[in-house]
Amino acid sequence: MKTDWLIVGAGFTGSVLAERIASQLGQKVLVVESRNHIGGNAYDYHDEHGILVHRYGPHIFHTNDEGIWSYLSRFTRWRPYYHRVLAMVDGHAVPVPFNFNSIAALFPPERARQLERLLLERFDYGSKTPILQLREAEDPALRELADFIYDKVFLGYTVKQWEMKPEELAPSVTARIPFHLSRDDRYFQDRYQGLPQEGYTRLFERLLDHPNIRLMLNTDYHDVVEEIEFERMIYTGPVDVFFDFIHGELPYRSLRFEMQHHAVEQYQSVAQMNYPNEYPWTRISEFKHLTGQSAPGTTVAVEYPQPFVRGKNDPYYPIPCEANAQLFRRYQKEIDDVAPKILFAGRLADYRYYNMDQAVGRALALFRRISEGR
Ligand code: FAD
Ligand code: UDP
């Protein structure tokens, strides 16, 4: 079989690159995907109760990048949606990321007002401060508040999710959920937020719907690579697998999703409830909040973090910390050696904790390099 490009993986990275190369360069692309569906971890489908669910956990699209938003908007219309998350803290459901409303929900009014005043003396209204930074505040009352949030919201959740303490991970991980000096309860403040109106899978079908693109599902590239004659290749799977682990295994975290259907209209008041402390799961997500679907029953996903065991579960999260960044740099040398015949991009190939918009941005940037002959 002959093709100009072999692309491994039909997630955001592989599908966007396939679409760009097919439509802009007029070249033939063969996409091979080991799973039985397109969409990578953003894949959604209707479960046996007719509820649109995300197989690999809740996916909310958000970006500040107008270029990324308008590119994807060619393939979908959007349902406007602002994500809201409550965390169970000492029996109270409080907004996260922590903000003034969270303080008001947990402390007596007098104390809440005092903390708010102290925070505003130190930081600007509307600003965001990572919890690890807030713990270093000079004011003892702010440090006490930071320690409280660290203990009640971050420590238990992070140890469950990563089997590491917040300070053992790259600071960027917990900085995703900074203290927000405001009363804005939204999980993200990005300019563009929403879900594809007809679901992610439909968006991927449109991305891949081009006469120059051929798709093979249920196909691991190892099993077909010898039979395919290609000019160039883009690989979006795990980088350590590609190079046969010559520098050792890159660590990942996995998850187990327990899908539960309930014969009630609504299971919880918001799309996502976090359980930092009391239970073995980290969060419960109710899909109808995300999709706006109306149905008499509802389906939720309960997330149990798991060690990644090769062949048994999926490598969902690269683990961001200095030792792993160092290990990845050794693989980067291998990547440089096989370029430009073989290119690497995506959450697994770059070993980076990308959100969807970052994966799309990475793919578009790589395409620019390809089309400029770099
Ligand atoms: P992937 O989606 O992982 O796609 C890679 C594809 O390559 C997979 O389909 C895989 O099967 C295939 N593949 C791998 N190896 C081979 C092989 N040897 N042969 C053939 N195919 C292969 N981002 C957000 O912006 N918002 C969110 O709310 C959000 N929630 C998330 C929740 C969870 C639980 C997880 C795990 C991630 C979440 N993300 C979210 C991140 C988002 O899933 C990623 O940014 C995105 O999926 C990255 O796309 P990708 O194409 O790089 O990788
Ligand atoms: N986090 C936490 N408590 C929370 C929410 C997040 O400790 O209630 C930490 C945890 O380490 C988590 C990280 O912040 O892995 C990033 O959270 P995010 O919600 O962005 O995780 P994702 O949706 O990518 O799994």
Coordinates of C-alpha atoms and ligand atoms in Angstrom, one line a residue:
M1 CA 0.0 0.0 0.0
K2 CA 1.3 3.4 -1.0
T3 CA 0.7 6.8 0.6
D4 CA 2.4 10.2 1.0
W5 CA 1.9 10.3 4.8
L6 CA 1.3 7.7 7.4
I7 CA -0.3 9.2 10.5
V8 CA -0.4 7.0 13.6
G9 CA -3.4 7.9 15.9
A10 CA -6.8 9.5 15.1
G11 CA -7.0 11.8 18.2
F12 CA -6.9 15.6 17.9
T13 CA -3.3 15.7 16.9
G14 CA -3.4 13.1 14.2
S15 CA -6.8 14.1 12.8
V16 CA -6.0 17.8 12.5
L17 CA -2.7 17.0 10.8
A18 CA -4.5 14.6 8.4
E19 CA -7.1 17.3 7.6
R20 CA -4.5 20.0 6.9
I21 CA -2.2 17.8 4.8
A22 CA -5.0 16.4 2.8
S23 CA -6.9 19.6 2.2
Q24 CA -4.0 22.2 1.9
L25 CA -1.2 20.1 0.4
G26 CA -3.4 17.8 -1.6
Q27 CA -1.4 14.8 -0.5
K28 CA -2.6 11.3 0.4
V29 CA -2.8 10.4 4.1
L30 CA -3.3 7.1 5.7
V31 CA -4.4 7.3 9.3
V32 CA -4.0 4.1 11.4
E33 CA -5.7 3.9 14.8
S34 CA -5.4 1.0 17.2
R35 CA -8.7 1.6 18.8
N36 CA -12.0 0.8 17.2
H37 CA -13.0 4.5 17.0
I38 CA -11.7 7.9 16.0
G39 CA -11.3 10.9 18.4
G40 CA -8.6 9.6 20.7
N41 CA -9.5 10.4 24.3
A42 CA -12.1 12.9 23.3
Y43 CA -14.3 10.2 21.8
D44 CA -18.0 10.3 22.7
Y45 CA -20.9 7.9 22.0
H46 CA -24.5 7.2 23.0
D47 CA -24.6 4.6 25.8
E48 CA -27.2 1.9 26.0
H49 CA -29.6 4.4 27.7
G50 CA -29.2 6.9 24.8
I51 CA -27.1 9.3 26.9
L52 CA -24.2 11.0 25.0
V53 CA -21.1 10.1 27.2
H54 CA -17.4 10.6 26.9
R55 CA -15.7 7.2 27.1
Y56 CA -12.4 8.6 28.5
G57 CA -13.8 11.1 31.0
P58 CA -15.4 14.5 30.7
H59 CA -13.9 16.7 28.0
I60 CA -14.7 20.5 28.0
F61 CA -13.2 22.5 25.2
H62 CA -11.7 25.9 26.3
T63 CA -9.1 28.2 24.7
N64 CA -8.0 31.8 24.5
D65 CA -6.6 31.2 21.0
E66 CA -8.9 32.7 18.4
G67 CA -7.1 30.8 15.6
I68 CA -7.7 27.4 17.2
W69 CA -11.3 28.2 17.9
S70 CA -12.1 29.4 14.4
Y71 CA -10.2 26.5 12.8
L72 CA -12.3 23.9 14.7
S73 CA -15.5 26.0 14.1
R74 CA -15.2 25.0 10.5
F75 CA -16.0 21.4 11.6
T76 CA -18.6 22.0 14.3
R77 CA -21.0 24.4 15.8
W78 CA -20.7 24.9 19.6
R79 CA -22.9 24.5 22.5
P80 CA -21.9 27.4 24.9
Y81 CA -21.0 25.8 28.2
Y82 CA -19.2 27.1 31.3
H83 CA -17.7 24.4 33.4
R84 CA -18.5 24.5 37.2
V85 CA -17.0 22.2 39.7
L86 CA -17.7 21.7 43.4
A87 CA -15.4 19.9 45.8
M88 CA -16.6 18.2 48.9
V89 CA -14.8 19.7 51.9
D90 CA -15.8 18.8 55.4
G91 CA -19.3 17.9 54.2
H92 CA -19.7 21.2 52.3
A93 CA -19.8 21.5 48.5
V94 CA -17.5 24.4 47.7
P95 CA -16.5 25.9 44.3
V96 CA -13.1 25.1 42.9
P97 CA -10.8 26.6 41.9
F98 CA -11.0 28.2 45.3
N99 CA -12.4 31.8 45.2
F100 CA -14.2 34.2 47.6
N101 CA -17.4 32.1 47.3
S102 CA -15.5 29.0 48.5
I103 CA -14.2 31.0 51.5
A104 CA -17.7 32.3 52.3
A105 CA -19.0 28.7 52.1
L106 CA -16.5 27.4 54.6
F107 CA -15.8 30.2 57.1
P108 CA -18.0 32.3 59.4
P109 CA -18.9 35.7 57.8
E110 CA -16.5 37.8 59.9
R111 CA -13.5 35.5 59.2
A112 CA -14.4 35.3 55.5
R113 CA -14.5 39.1 55.2
Q114 CA -11.1 39.3 57.0
L115 CA -9.5 36.8 54.7
E116 CA -10.9 38.5 51.6
R117 CA -9.5 41.9 52.8
L118 CA -6.1 40.4 53.5
L119 CA -6.0 38.7 50.1
L120 CA -7.0 42.0 48.3
E121 CA -4.2 43.8 50.2
R122 CA -1.7 41.4 48.8
F123 CA -3.0 40.5 45.4
D124 CA -5.1 42.2 42.7
Y125 CA -8.8 41.5 42.3
G126 CA -9.3 39.0 39.4
S127 CA -5.7 37.7 39.7
K128 CA -4.8 34.0 40.1
T129 CA -2.3 32.6 42.5
P130 CA -1.1 28.9 42.5
I131 CA -1.7 27.3 45.9
L132 CA 2.0 26.4 46.3
Q133 CA 2.8 30.1 45.9
L134 CA 0.0 31.2 48.3
R135 CA 1.6 28.9 50.9
E136 CA 4.6 31.2 50.9
A137 CA 2.7 34.3 51.7
E138 CA 4.2 36.5 54.4
D139 CA 0.9 37.1 56.3
P140 CA 0.4 34.2 58.7
A141 CA -3.4 34.3 58.2
L142 CA -3.0 33.9 54.4
R143 CA -0.5 31.1 55.0
E144 CA -3.0 29.4 57.3
L145 CA -5.7 29.8 54.6
A146 CA -3.3 28.3 52.0
D147 CA -2.4 25.4 54.2
F148 CA -6.1 24.8 54.8
I149 CA -6.8 24.7 51.0
Y150 CA -3.7 22.6 50.4
D151 CA -4.8 20.0 53.1
K152 CA -8.5 19.9 52.2
V153 CA -8.5 20.3 48.4
F154 CA -5.1 19.5 47.0
L155 CA -3.2 16.9 49.1
G156 CA -5.7 14.0 49.1
Y157 CA -6.8 14.5 45.5
T158 CA -3.2 14.8 44.2
V159 CA -2.0 11.7 46.1
K160 CA -5.0 9.8 44.7
Q161 CA -4.5 11.1 41.1
W162 CA -0.7 10.9 40.9
E163 CA 0.5 8.9 43.9
M164 CA 2.7 12.0 44.5
K165 CA 2.4 15.0 46.7
P166 CA 1.7 18.4 45.0
E167 CA 5.3 19.6 45.6
E168 CA 6.8 16.5 44.0
L169 CA 5.1 17.3 40.7
A170 CA 5.9 20.1 38.3
P171 CA 4.3 23.3 39.8
S172 CA 2.4 23.7 36.6
V173 CA 0.1 20.7 37.6
T174 CA -1.5 22.3 40.7
A175 CA -1.2 25.7 39.1
R176 CA -4.0 24.6 36.7
I177 CA -6.3 25.2 39.6
P178 CA -5.0 28.4 41.2
F179 CA -6.7 30.5 43.9
H180 CA -8.9 33.0 42.0
L181 CA -9.4 36.4 43.6
S182 CA -13.0 36.8 42.4
R183 CA -16.5 35.5 42.7
D184 CA -16.3 33.9 39.3
D185 CA -17.1 30.2 39.9
R186 CA -16.2 29.0 36.4
Y187 CA -13.5 26.3 36.3
F188 CA -12.0 28.1 33.2
Q189 CA -11.9 31.8 32.3
D190 CA -10.9 31.3 28.7
R191 CA -12.5 33.5 26.1
Y192 CA -13.9 30.5 24.1
Q193 CA -15.6 27.6 25.9
G194 CA -18.0 25.0 24.8
L195 CA -18.8 21.5 23.6
P196 CA -19.2 20.5 20.0
Q197 CA -23.0 20.7 19.4
E198 CA -23.3 17.2 17.8
G199 CA -20.5 15.7 20.0
Y200 CA -16.7 15.2 19.5
T201 CA -17.0 12.1 17.4
R202 CA -19.1 14.0 14.8
L203 CA -16.4 16.7 14.8
F204 CA -13.7 14.1 14.1
E205 CA -15.8 12.5 11.3
R206 CA -15.9 15.9 9.6
L207 CA -12.2 16.5 10.1
L208 CA -11.4 13.1 8.5
D209 CA -14.0 13.4 5.7
H210 CA -11.7 14.1 2.8
P211 CA -11.0 12.1 -0.4
N212 CA -7.3 12.2 0.3
I213 CA -7.7 10.6 3.8
R214 CA -7.9 6.9 4.3
L215 CA -8.6 5.6 7.8
M216 CA -7.8 2.1 9.2
L217 CA -9.3 1.4 12.7
N218 CA -8.3 -1.5 14.9
T219 CA -4.9 -1.2 13.4
D220 CA -1.7 -0.9 15.4
Y221 CA 0.9 0.7 13.2
H222 CA 3.5 -2.0 14.2
D223 CA 1.3 -4.6 12.5
V224 CA 1.2 -2.8 9.2
V225 CA 4.2 -0.5 9.0
E226 CA 6.2 -3.1 6.9
E227 CA 3.4 -3.3 4.3
I228 CA 3.0 0.5 3.8
E229 CA 5.2 2.5 1.5
F230 CA 5.1 6.1 2.8
E231 CA 7.1 9.2 2.2
R232 CA 6.8 10.6 5.7
M233 CA 5.2 9.6 9.0
I234 CA 3.6 11.4 11.9
Y235 CA 3.4 9.5 15.1
T236 CA 1.1 10.5 18.0
G237 CA 1.4 7.5 20.2
P238 CA 3.7 7.0 23.3
V239 CA 7.2 8.0 22.3
D240 CA 8.9 5.3 24.5
V241 CA 6.9 2.6 22.7
F242 CA 8.1 3.9 19.3
F243 CA 11.7 3.6 20.3
D244 CA 11.3 0.2 22.0
F245 CA 12.1 1.7 25.4
I246 CA 15.7 2.2 24.6
H247 CA 16.0 4.7 27.4
G248 CA 13.5 3.0 29.7
E249 CA 9.8 3.5 30.2
L250 CA 8.3 6.9 30.6
P251 CA 5.9 6.8 33.5
Y252 CA 2.1 7.5 33.0
R253 CA -1.0 7.5 35.1
S254 CA -4.1 5.8 34.2
L255 CA -7.8 5.9 35.2
R256 CA -10.7 3.5 35.6
F257 CA -14.0 5.0 34.6
E258 CA -17.1 3.5 36.2
M259 CA -20.1 4.5 34.2
Q260 CA -23.3 4.5 36.3
H261 CA -26.8 5.1 35.0
H262 CA -29.4 6.5 37.4
A263 CA -33.1 6.7 36.8
V264 CA -33.3 10.3 37.8
E265 CA -33.4 13.5 35.7
Q266 CA -30.4 14.9 37.5
Y267 CA -27.8 13.2 39.7
Q268 CA -25.8 16.2 41.0
S269 CA -26.2 20.0 40.7
V270 CA -23.1 20.6 38.6
A271 CA -21.3 18.7 35.9
Q272 CA -18.4 17.7 38.1
M273 CA -18.1 17.0 41.9
N274 CA -14.6 16.5 43.2
Y275 CA -13.9 14.3 46.2
P276 CA -10.4 15.2 47.4
N277 CA -10.5 13.3 50.7
E278 CA -13.2 10.8 51.7
Y279 CA -13.5 8.3 48.8
P280 CA -11.3 6.3 46.6
W281 CA -12.5 8.2 43.5
T282 CA -11.4 11.7 42.6
R283 CA -14.5 13.0 40.8
I284 CA -17.9 12.2 39.5
S285 CA -19.0 13.8 36.2
E286 CA -22.6 14.0 34.9
F287 CA -22.6 14.3 31.1
K288 CA -26.0 15.8 30.6
H289 CA -24.8 19.1 32.2
L290 CA -22.1 19.2 29.5
T291 CA -24.2 18.2 26.5
G292 CA -27.5 19.8 27.4
Q293 CA -29.2 16.6 26.5
S294 CA -32.7 16.1 28.0
A295 CA -33.7 12.6 29.0
P296 CA -35.5 11.0 31.9
G297 CA -32.4 9.2 33.1
T298 CA -28.7 10.3 33.5
T299 CA -25.3 8.7 33.3
V300 CA -22.3 9.7 35.4
A301 CA -18.6 8.7 35.2
V302 CA -16.8 7.9 38.5
E303 CA -13.0 8.3 38.1
Y304 CA -10.6 6.0 39.9
P305 CA -7.0 6.8 39.4
Q306 CA -4.8 3.8 38.6
P307 CA -1.2 2.9 38.1
F308 CA -0.5 2.5 34.4
V309 CA 0.0 -1.2 33.5
R310 CA 1.1 -1.8 30.0
G311 CA -1.3 -3.9 28.0
K312 CA -3.9 -3.7 30.8
N313 CA -5.1 0.0 30.7
D314 CA -4.3 3.2 28.8
P315 CA -1.6 5.8 29.4
Y316 CA -3.8 8.8 30.0
Y317 CA -1.5 11.3 31.8
P318 CA 2.3 11.9 31.3
I319 CA 3.6 12.5 34.9
P320 CA 5.1 16.0 34.9
C321 CA 8.2 16.2 37.1
E322 CA 11.9 16.9 36.7
A323 CA 13.1 13.2 36.5
N324 CA 10.6 12.4 33.7
A325 CA 11.4 15.6 31.8
Q326 CA 15.0 14.5 31.9
L327 CA 14.1 11.0 30.6
F328 CA 12.0 12.6 27.8
R329 CA 15.0 14.7 26.8
R330 CA 16.9 11.5 26.0
Y331 CA 14.0 10.4 23.7
Q332 CA 14.1 13.9 22.2
K333 CA 17.5 13.1 20.8
E334 CA 16.1 10.0 19.1
I335 CA 13.2 12.1 17.7
D336 CA 15.7 14.6 16.3
D337 CA 17.6 11.7 14.6
V338 CA 14.6 10.4 12.6
A339 CA 13.3 13.8 11.6
P340 CA 12.1 15.0 9.1
K341 CA 11.1 11.6 7.7
I342 CA 9.2 10.8 11.0
L343 CA 7.7 13.6 13.1
F344 CA 6.2 13.3 16.6
A345 CA 3.4 15.4 18.1
G346 CA 0.7 15.0 20.7
R347 CA 0.1 14.4 24.4
L348 CA 1.9 11.0 24.3
A349 CA 4.5 11.6 21.7
D350 CA 5.6 15.0 23.2
Y351 CA 5.0 13.6 26.7
R352 CA 3.2 16.8 27.6
Y353 CA 0.1 17.4 29.7
Y354 CA -1.8 19.1 26.8
N355 CA -5.4 20.2 26.9
M356 CA -7.3 19.7 23.7
D357 CA -6.6 23.2 22.4
Q358 CA -2.9 22.8 23.0
A359 CA -2.9 19.5 21.1
V360 CA -4.7 21.3 18.2
G361 CA -2.3 24.3 18.5
R362 CA 0.7 21.9 18.4
A363 CA -0.7 20.1 15.3
L364 CA -1.4 23.4 13.5
A365 CA 2.1 24.7 14.3
L366 CA 3.7 21.5 13.0
F367 CA 1.6 21.7 9.9
R368 CA 3.0 25.3 9.3
R369 CA 6.5 23.9 9.5
I370 CA 5.7 21.1 7.1
S371 CA 4.1 23.4 4.6
E372 CA 7.0 25.8 4.8
G373 CA 9.4 22.8 4.1
R374 CA 11.1 23.1 7.5
Ligands
FAD1 P1 -4.9 11.1 22.1 O1 -6.3 11.6 22.1 O2 -4.4 10.2 23.2 O3 -4.8 10.3 20.7 C1 -3.7 9.4 20.4 C2 -4.3 8.3 19.6 O4 -3.2 7.5 19.1 C3 -5.1 7.3 20.4 O5 -6.4 7.2 19.8 C4 -4.4 6.0 20.4 O6 -5.3 4.9 20.4 C5 -3.6 6.1 19.1 N1 -2.4 5.3 19.1 C6 -1.4 5.2 20.1 N2 -0.5 4.3 19.7 C7 -0.9 3.7 18.5 C8 -0.4 2.7 17.7 N3 0.8 2.1 18.0 N4 -1.0 2.5 16.5 C9 -2.2 3.1 16.2 N5 -2.7 4.1 17.0 C10 -2.1 4.4 18.1 N6 -8.5 18.4 27.5 C11 -9.3 19.5 27.5 O7 -9.0 20.5 26.8 N7 -10.4 19.6 28.3 C12 -10.8 18.6 29.1 O8 -11.8 18.7 29.8 C13 -10.0 17.4 29.1 N8 -10.4 16.4 29.9 C14 -9.6 15.3 29.9 C15 -10.0 14.2 30.8 C16 -9.2 13.1 30.8 C17 -9.7 12.0 31.8 C18 -8.1 12.9 30.0 C19 -7.2 11.7 30.1 C20 -7.7 13.9 29.2 C21 -8.4 15.1 29.1 N9 -8.1 16.2 28.3 C22 -8.9 17.3 28.3 C23 -6.9 16.1 27.4 C24 -7.2 15.6 26.0 O9 -7.7 14.3 26.1 C25 -5.9 15.6 25.2 O10 -5.4 16.9 25.1 C26 -6.1 15.1 23.8 O11 -6.8 13.9 23.7 C27 -4.8 14.9 23.1 O12 -4.9 14.5 21.8 P2 -3.8 13.6 21.1 O13 -4.3 13.4 19.7 O14 -2.5 14.2 21.3 O15 -3.8 12.2 21.9
UDP2 N1 -6.4 19.2 41.9 C1 -6.6 19.0 43.2 N2 -7.9 19.1 43.7 C2 -9.0 19.4 42.9 C3 -8.7 19.6 41.6 C4 -7.4 19.5 41.1 O1 -5.7 18.6 44.0 O2 -10.1 19.5 43.4 C5 -5.0 19.1 41.4 C6 -4.7 17.6 41.1 O3 -3.3 17.4 41.3 C7 -5.0 17.6 39.6 C8 -4.5 18.9 39.1 O4 -4.8 19.8 40.2 O5 -4.4 16.5 39.0 C9 -5.1 19.4 37.8 O6 -6.5 19.4 37.9 P1 -7.4 19.3 36.6 O7 -8.8 19.4 37.0 O8 -6.9 20.3 35.6 O9 -7.1 17.8 36.1 P2 -7.5 17.0 34.8 O10 -8.9 17.5 34.4 O11 -6.5 17.3 33.7 O12 -7.5 15.6 35.2

